[in-house]
Amino acid sequence: MELVFATNNKHKLEEIQEILSSRLSILSLSDIGCTEDIYETEFTLEGNALLKASYIKNKYALNCFADDTGLEVEILNNEPGIYSARYAGHAHDSEANMQKLLTKLEGKKNRKARFRTVIALILDDKEYLFEGIVKGAIAKEKRGTNGFGYDPVFIPEGWDKTFAELGNEIKNKISHRAEAVKKLSEFLNTYSNNK
């Protein structure tokens, strides 16, 4: 089965390819010649994921999926949420985003947070949603060199290391995206077995 993953983020693409079974052929936006930015204009993770998947389905008539992920920090009323990638501005600057978050949390005892990923799949003209959540806390400083985005400041529940310290092998088993992709993978396996 061939599916387009509606992303330009090479880190996400690598992560998804590592998690999904080799029976699936995952194409990126560049593989299908899509160079335009698909703007996230919805106000929920579900809405943004569906918006991106629908764009590809409508323009290229290909089965596809898209995701949207947000870091939700309890004491900040679930900020940055849907604005996670642009928290410190439109440059998608991970360093600036982390610095803004750490600054806002200075002196705060409650550092509870969760990562939430929603995957929207459009397959044979039907829409499906899959959600993954990992709870944890925000570290007081950046730690580790692996991963991307907020990985150096997010400590998943049950661990004392950040995602950036744990490395891809562990992260890809316990993360929010891993959970959502696992649900997607199980669905696709059942779907292809019933065809």
PDB file of C-alpha atoms in Angstrom:
ATOM      1  CA  MET A   1       0.000   0.000   0.000  1.00  0.00           C
ATOM      2  CA  GLU A   2       1.218   3.485  -0.864  1.00  0.00           C
ATOM      3  CA  LEU A   3       0.355   6.527   1.232  1.00  0.00           C
ATOM      4  CA  VAL A   4       1.424  10.159   1.119  1.00  0.00           C
ATOM      5  CA  PHE A   5       2.460  11.672   4.438  1.00  0.00           C
ATOM      6  CA  ALA A   6       1.565  15.361   4.136  1.00  0.00           C
ATOM      7  CA  THR A   7       4.660  16.862   5.733  1.00  0.00           C
ATOM      8  CA  ASN A   8       7.785  18.783   4.803  1.00  0.00           C
ATOM      9  CA  ASN A   9       9.351  17.934   8.173  1.00  0.00           C
ATOM     10  CA  LYS A  10      12.114  15.405   7.445  1.00  0.00           C
ATOM     11  CA  HIS A  11      12.401  14.480  11.151  1.00  0.00           C
ATOM     12  CA  LYS A  12       8.704  13.516  11.305  1.00  0.00           C
ATOM     13  CA  LEU A  13       9.031  11.594   8.044  1.00  0.00           C
ATOM     14  CA  GLU A  14      12.009   9.588   9.342  1.00  0.00           C
ATOM     15  CA  GLU A  15      10.210   8.886  12.622  1.00  0.00           C
ATOM     16  CA  ILE A  16       7.055   7.673  10.862  1.00  0.00           C
ATOM     17  CA  GLN A  17       9.045   5.481   8.447  1.00  0.00           C
ATOM     18  CA  GLU A  18      10.886   3.883  11.388  1.00  0.00           C
ATOM     19  CA  ILE A  19       7.633   3.153  13.224  1.00  0.00           C
ATOM     20  CA  LEU A  20       5.428   1.959  10.348  1.00  0.00           C
ATOM     21  CA  SER A  21       5.796  -1.498   8.863  1.00  0.00           C
ATOM     22  CA  SER A  22       7.859  -1.987   5.723  1.00  0.00           C
ATOM     23  CA  ARG A  23       4.748  -3.209   3.880  1.00  0.00           C
ATOM     24  CA  LEU A  24       3.734   0.417   3.530  1.00  0.00           C
ATOM     25  CA  SER A  25       5.359   2.737   1.060  1.00  0.00           C
ATOM     26  CA  ILE A  26       5.366   6.258   2.506  1.00  0.00           C
ATOM     27  CA  LEU A  27       5.749   9.145   0.092  1.00  0.00           C
ATOM     28  CA  SER A  28       6.645  12.663   1.200  1.00  0.00           C
ATOM     29  CA  LEU A  29       5.247  15.878  -0.270  1.00  0.00           C
ATOM     30  CA  SER A  30       8.445  16.317  -2.300  1.00  0.00           C
ATOM     31  CA  ASP A  31       8.020  12.762  -3.690  1.00  0.00           C
ATOM     32  CA  ILE A  32       4.700  13.830  -5.258  1.00  0.00           C
ATOM     33  CA  GLY A  33       5.999  17.228  -6.391  1.00  0.00           C
ATOM     34  CA  CYS A  34       4.082  19.269  -3.812  1.00  0.00           C
ATOM     35  CA  THR A  35       6.172  22.322  -2.948  1.00  0.00           C
ATOM     36  CA  GLU A  36       3.538  24.653  -1.528  1.00  0.00           C
ATOM     37  CA  ASP A  37       3.113  25.302   2.174  1.00  0.00           C
ATOM     38  CA  ILE A  38      -0.191  24.048   3.546  1.00  0.00           C
ATOM     39  CA  TYR A  39      -1.148  26.631   6.144  1.00  0.00           C
ATOM     40  CA  GLU A  40      -2.630  25.419   9.408  1.00  0.00           C
ATOM     41  CA  THR A  41      -5.611  27.724   9.885  1.00  0.00           C
ATOM     42  CA  GLU A  42      -7.822  25.565  12.111  1.00  0.00           C
ATOM     43  CA  PHE A  43      -8.088  25.919  15.892  1.00  0.00           C
ATOM     44  CA  THR A  44      -7.640  22.259  16.870  1.00  0.00           C
ATOM     45  CA  LEU A  45      -5.042  19.578  16.179  1.00  0.00           C
ATOM     46  CA  GLU A  46      -7.790  17.472  14.551  1.00  0.00           C
ATOM     47  CA  GLY A  47      -8.796  20.349  12.283  1.00  0.00           C
ATOM     48  CA  ASN A  48      -5.236  21.099  11.151  1.00  0.00           C
ATOM     49  CA  ALA A  49      -4.426  17.436  10.466  1.00  0.00           C
ATOM     50  CA  LEU A  50      -7.608  17.030   8.428  1.00  0.00           C
ATOM     51  CA  LEU A  51      -7.001  20.290   6.567  1.00  0.00           C
ATOM     52  CA  LYS A  52      -3.558  19.082   5.377  1.00  0.00           C
ATOM     53  CA  ALA A  53      -4.756  15.597   4.422  1.00  0.00           C
ATOM     54  CA  SER A  54      -7.779  17.024   2.569  1.00  0.00           C
ATOM     55  CA  TYR A  55      -5.578  19.426   0.639  1.00  0.00           C
ATOM     56  CA  ILE A  56      -3.437  16.570  -0.722  1.00  0.00           C
ATOM     57  CA  LYS A  57      -6.445  14.335  -1.429  1.00  0.00           C
ATOM     58  CA  ASN A  58      -8.280  17.104  -3.297  1.00  0.00           C
ATOM     59  CA  LYS A  59      -5.286  18.350  -5.297  1.00  0.00           C
ATOM     60  CA  TYR A  60      -3.450  15.089  -6.047  1.00  0.00           C
ATOM     61  CA  ALA A  61      -6.214  12.456  -5.663  1.00  0.00           C
ATOM     62  CA  LEU A  62      -3.911  10.277  -3.528  1.00  0.00           C
ATOM     63  CA  ASN A  63      -4.579   8.387  -0.301  1.00  0.00           C
ATOM     64  CA  CYS A  64      -2.776  10.278   2.401  1.00  0.00           C
ATOM     65  CA  PHE A  65      -2.403  11.124   6.054  1.00  0.00           C
ATOM     66  CA  ALA A  66      -1.254  14.174   7.964  1.00  0.00           C
ATOM     67  CA  ASP A  67      -0.567  14.914  11.580  1.00  0.00           C
ATOM     68  CA  ASP A  68      -0.616  17.834  13.906  1.00  0.00           C
ATOM     69  CA  THR A  69       1.128  17.787  17.247  1.00  0.00           C
ATOM     70  CA  GLY A  70       0.933  20.120  20.173  1.00  0.00           C
ATOM     71  CA  LEU A  71       2.743  20.448  23.470  1.00  0.00           C
ATOM     72  CA  GLU A  72       0.188  21.305  26.142  1.00  0.00           C
ATOM     73  CA  VAL A  73       1.519  22.733  29.415  1.00  0.00           C
ATOM     74  CA  GLU A  74      -1.014  22.585  32.245  1.00  0.00           C
ATOM     75  CA  ILE A  75      -0.119  25.791  34.120  1.00  0.00           C
ATOM     76  CA  LEU A  76      -0.043  27.774  30.848  1.00  0.00           C
ATOM     77  CA  ASN A  77      -3.652  26.845  29.973  1.00  0.00           C
ATOM     78  CA  ASN A  78      -2.344  24.214  27.537  1.00  0.00           C
ATOM     79  CA  GLU A  79      -0.019  26.601  25.700  1.00  0.00           C
ATOM     80  CA  PRO A  80       1.639  26.364  23.248  1.00  0.00           C
ATOM     81  CA  GLY A  81      -0.871  23.796  21.871  1.00  0.00           C
ATOM     82  CA  ILE A  82      -1.629  24.271  18.179  1.00  0.00           C
ATOM     83  CA  TYR A  83       0.987  27.041  18.074  1.00  0.00           C
ATOM     84  CA  SER A  84       3.818  24.759  19.270  1.00  0.00           C
ATOM     85  CA  ALA A  85       5.914  25.092  16.089  1.00  0.00           C
ATOM     86  CA  ARG A  86       5.398  28.880  15.944  1.00  0.00           C
ATOM     87  CA  TYR A  87       5.369  29.646  19.676  1.00  0.00           C
ATOM     88  CA  ALA A  88       8.138  32.249  19.461  1.00  0.00           C
ATOM     89  CA  GLY A  89       7.177  33.488  15.977  1.00  0.00           C
ATOM     90  CA  HIS A  90       6.612  32.282  12.434  1.00  0.00           C
ATOM     91  CA  ALA A  91      10.226  31.174  11.900  1.00  0.00           C
ATOM     92  CA  HIS A  92       9.573  27.675  13.358  1.00  0.00           C
ATOM     93  CA  ASP A  93      12.674  28.205  15.514  1.00  0.00           C
ATOM     94  CA  SER A  94      12.910  25.322  18.012  1.00  0.00           C
ATOM     95  CA  GLU A  95      15.549  27.070  20.131  1.00  0.00           C
ATOM     96  CA  ALA A  96      13.456  30.232  20.453  1.00  0.00           C
ATOM     97  CA  ASN A  97      10.319  28.174  21.182  1.00  0.00           C
ATOM     98  CA  MET A  98      12.041  26.251  23.989  1.00  0.00           C
ATOM     99  CA  GLN A  99      13.548  29.429  25.439  1.00  0.00           C
ATOM    100  CA  LYS A 100      10.149  31.155  25.503  1.00  0.00           C
ATOM    101  CA  LEU A 101       8.612  28.126  27.245  1.00  0.00           C
ATOM    102  CA  LEU A 102      11.400  27.859  29.845  1.00  0.00           C
ATOM    103  CA  THR A 103      11.155  31.595  30.543  1.00  0.00           C
ATOM    104  CA  LYS A 104       7.368  31.386  31.073  1.00  0.00           C
ATOM    105  CA  LEU A 105       7.857  28.480  33.492  1.00  0.00           C
ATOM    106  CA  GLU A 106      10.608  30.134  35.570  1.00  0.00           C
ATOM    107  CA  GLY A 107       9.788  29.792  39.274  1.00  0.00           C
ATOM    108  CA  LYS A 108       6.729  27.617  38.604  1.00  0.00           C
ATOM    109  CA  LYS A 109       6.407  24.360  40.562  1.00  0.00           C
ATOM    110  CA  ASN A 110       3.765  22.798  38.341  1.00  0.00           C
ATOM    111  CA  ARG A 111       5.618  21.701  35.206  1.00  0.00           C
ATOM    112  CA  LYS A 112       3.098  19.054  34.085  1.00  0.00           C
ATOM    113  CA  ALA A 113       2.711  18.800  30.342  1.00  0.00           C
ATOM    114  CA  ARG A 114       1.610  16.427  27.644  1.00  0.00           C
ATOM    115  CA  PHE A 115       2.352  15.947  23.989  1.00  0.00           C
ATOM    116  CA  ARG A 116      -0.674  15.183  21.829  1.00  0.00           C
ATOM    117  CA  THR A 117      -0.591  14.000  18.204  1.00  0.00           C
ATOM    118  CA  VAL A 118      -3.606  13.620  15.958  1.00  0.00           C
ATOM    119  CA  ILE A 119      -3.288  11.812  12.628  1.00  0.00           C
ATOM    120  CA  ALA A 120      -5.935  12.321   9.967  1.00  0.00           C
ATOM    121  CA  LEU A 121      -6.091   9.594   7.325  1.00  0.00           C
ATOM    122  CA  ILE A 122      -8.029   9.885   4.092  1.00  0.00           C
ATOM    123  CA  LEU A 123      -8.258   6.443   2.517  1.00  0.00           C
ATOM    124  CA  ASP A 124     -10.562   5.584  -0.366  1.00  0.00           C
ATOM    125  CA  ASP A 125     -12.498   8.819   0.246  1.00  0.00           C
ATOM    126  CA  LYS A 126     -13.187   8.131   3.931  1.00  0.00           C
ATOM    127  CA  GLU A 127     -11.732  10.079   6.860  1.00  0.00           C
ATOM    128  CA  TYR A 128     -10.272   8.538  10.022  1.00  0.00           C
ATOM    129  CA  LEU A 129      -8.631  10.107  13.096  1.00  0.00           C
ATOM    130  CA  PHE A 130      -6.028   8.562  15.433  1.00  0.00           C
ATOM    131  CA  GLU A 131      -4.760  10.194  18.641  1.00  0.00           C
ATOM    132  CA  GLY A 132      -1.655   9.620  20.717  1.00  0.00           C
ATOM    133  CA  ILE A 133      -0.872  11.242  24.069  1.00  0.00           C
ATOM    134  CA  VAL A 134       2.194  11.074  26.302  1.00  0.00           C
ATOM    135  CA  LYS A 135       2.145  12.771  29.703  1.00  0.00           C
ATOM    136  CA  GLY A 136       5.220  14.194  31.344  1.00  0.00           C
ATOM    137  CA  ALA A 137       6.844  17.375  32.608  1.00  0.00           C
ATOM    138  CA  ILE A 138       8.991  20.216  31.361  1.00  0.00           C
ATOM    139  CA  ALA A 139      12.637  20.128  32.497  1.00  0.00           C
ATOM    140  CA  LYS A 140      14.221  23.247  34.010  1.00  0.00           C
ATOM    141  CA  GLU A 141      16.804  23.369  31.223  1.00  0.00           C
ATOM    142  CA  LYS A 142      17.526  21.758  27.882  1.00  0.00           C
ATOM    143  CA  ARG A 143      19.098  18.286  28.092  1.00  0.00           C
ATOM    144  CA  GLY A 144      20.215  15.906  25.369  1.00  0.00           C
ATOM    145  CA  THR A 145      21.081  16.213  21.698  1.00  0.00           C
ATOM    146  CA  ASN A 146      18.755  13.746  19.942  1.00  0.00           C
ATOM    147  CA  GLY A 147      15.324  14.453  18.547  1.00  0.00           C
ATOM    148  CA  PHE A 148      13.820  17.757  17.461  1.00  0.00           C
ATOM    149  CA  GLY A 149      11.356  20.418  18.547  1.00  0.00           C
ATOM    150  CA  TYR A 150      10.751  20.363  22.310  1.00  0.00           C
ATOM    151  CA  ASP A 151      12.483  16.983  22.839  1.00  0.00           C
ATOM    152  CA  PRO A 152      15.343  18.487  24.930  1.00  0.00           C
ATOM    153  CA  VAL A 153      12.887  19.887  27.521  1.00  0.00           C
ATOM    154  CA  PHE A 154      10.179  17.203  27.696  1.00  0.00           C
ATOM    155  CA  ILE A 155      10.535  14.400  30.269  1.00  0.00           C
ATOM    156  CA  PRO A 156       8.000  11.600  29.633  1.00  0.00           C
ATOM    157  CA  GLU A 157       6.175  10.127  32.639  1.00  0.00           C
ATOM    158  CA  GLY A 158       8.051   7.185  34.180  1.00  0.00           C
ATOM    159  CA  TRP A 159      11.463   8.415  32.968  1.00  0.00           C
ATOM    160  CA  ASP A 160      14.028  10.811  34.375  1.00  0.00           C
ATOM    161  CA  LYS A 161      15.468  11.748  30.986  1.00  0.00           C
ATOM    162  CA  THR A 162      14.181  14.029  28.248  1.00  0.00           C
ATOM    163  CA  PHE A 163      13.169  12.662  24.848  1.00  0.00           C
ATOM    164  CA  ALA A 164      16.432  14.147  23.529  1.00  0.00           C
ATOM    165  CA  GLU A 165      18.421  12.112  26.076  1.00  0.00           C
ATOM    166  CA  LEU A 166      16.462   8.888  25.558  1.00  0.00           C
ATOM    167  CA  GLY A 167      17.196   8.758  21.812  1.00  0.00           C
ATOM    168  CA  ASN A 168      15.034   7.730  18.861  1.00  0.00           C
ATOM    169  CA  GLU A 169      14.873   4.018  19.625  1.00  0.00           C
ATOM    170  CA  ILE A 170      13.132   4.538  22.976  1.00  0.00           C
ATOM    171  CA  LYS A 171      11.236   7.668  21.907  1.00  0.00           C
ATOM    172  CA  ASN A 172       9.761   5.860  18.894  1.00  0.00           C
ATOM    173  CA  LYS A 173       8.285   3.256  21.258  1.00  0.00           C
ATOM    174  CA  ILE A 174       6.769   5.560  23.897  1.00  0.00           C
ATOM    175  CA  SER A 175       6.005   8.902  22.248  1.00  0.00           C
ATOM    176  CA  HIS A 176       2.710  10.552  21.393  1.00  0.00           C
ATOM    177  CA  ARG A 177       3.448  10.140  17.690  1.00  0.00           C
ATOM    178  CA  ALA A 178       4.396   6.471  18.192  1.00  0.00           C
ATOM    179  CA  GLU A 179       1.045   5.840  19.885  1.00  0.00           C
ATOM    180  CA  ALA A 180      -0.940   7.558  17.126  1.00  0.00           C
ATOM    181  CA  VAL A 181       1.083   5.813  14.389  1.00  0.00           C
ATOM    182  CA  LYS A 182       0.597   2.438  16.109  1.00  0.00           C
ATOM    183  CA  LYS A 183      -3.174   2.976  15.956  1.00  0.00           C
ATOM    184  CA  LEU A 184      -2.856   4.023  12.305  1.00  0.00           C
ATOM    185  CA  SER A 185      -0.718   0.967  11.520  1.00  0.00           C
ATOM    186  CA  GLU A 186      -3.143  -1.449  13.214  1.00  0.00           C
ATOM    187  CA  PHE A 187      -6.019   0.101  11.285  1.00  0.00           C
ATOM    188  CA  LEU A 188      -4.158  -0.148   7.957  1.00  0.00           C
ATOM    189  CA  ASN A 189      -3.218  -3.794   8.609  1.00  0.00           C
ATOM    190  CA  THR A 190      -6.856  -4.686   9.314  1.00  0.00           C
ATOM    191  CA  TYR A 191      -8.011  -2.602   6.362  1.00  0.00           C
ATOM    192  CA  SER A 192      -5.639  -4.262   3.860  1.00  0.00           C
ATOM    193  CA  ASN A 193      -6.431  -7.759   5.242  1.00  0.00           C
ATOM    194  CA  ASN A 194     -10.137  -7.168   4.663  1.00  0.00           C
ATOM    195  CA  LYS A 195      -9.713  -6.043   1.057  1.00  0.00           C
TER     196      LYS A 195
END
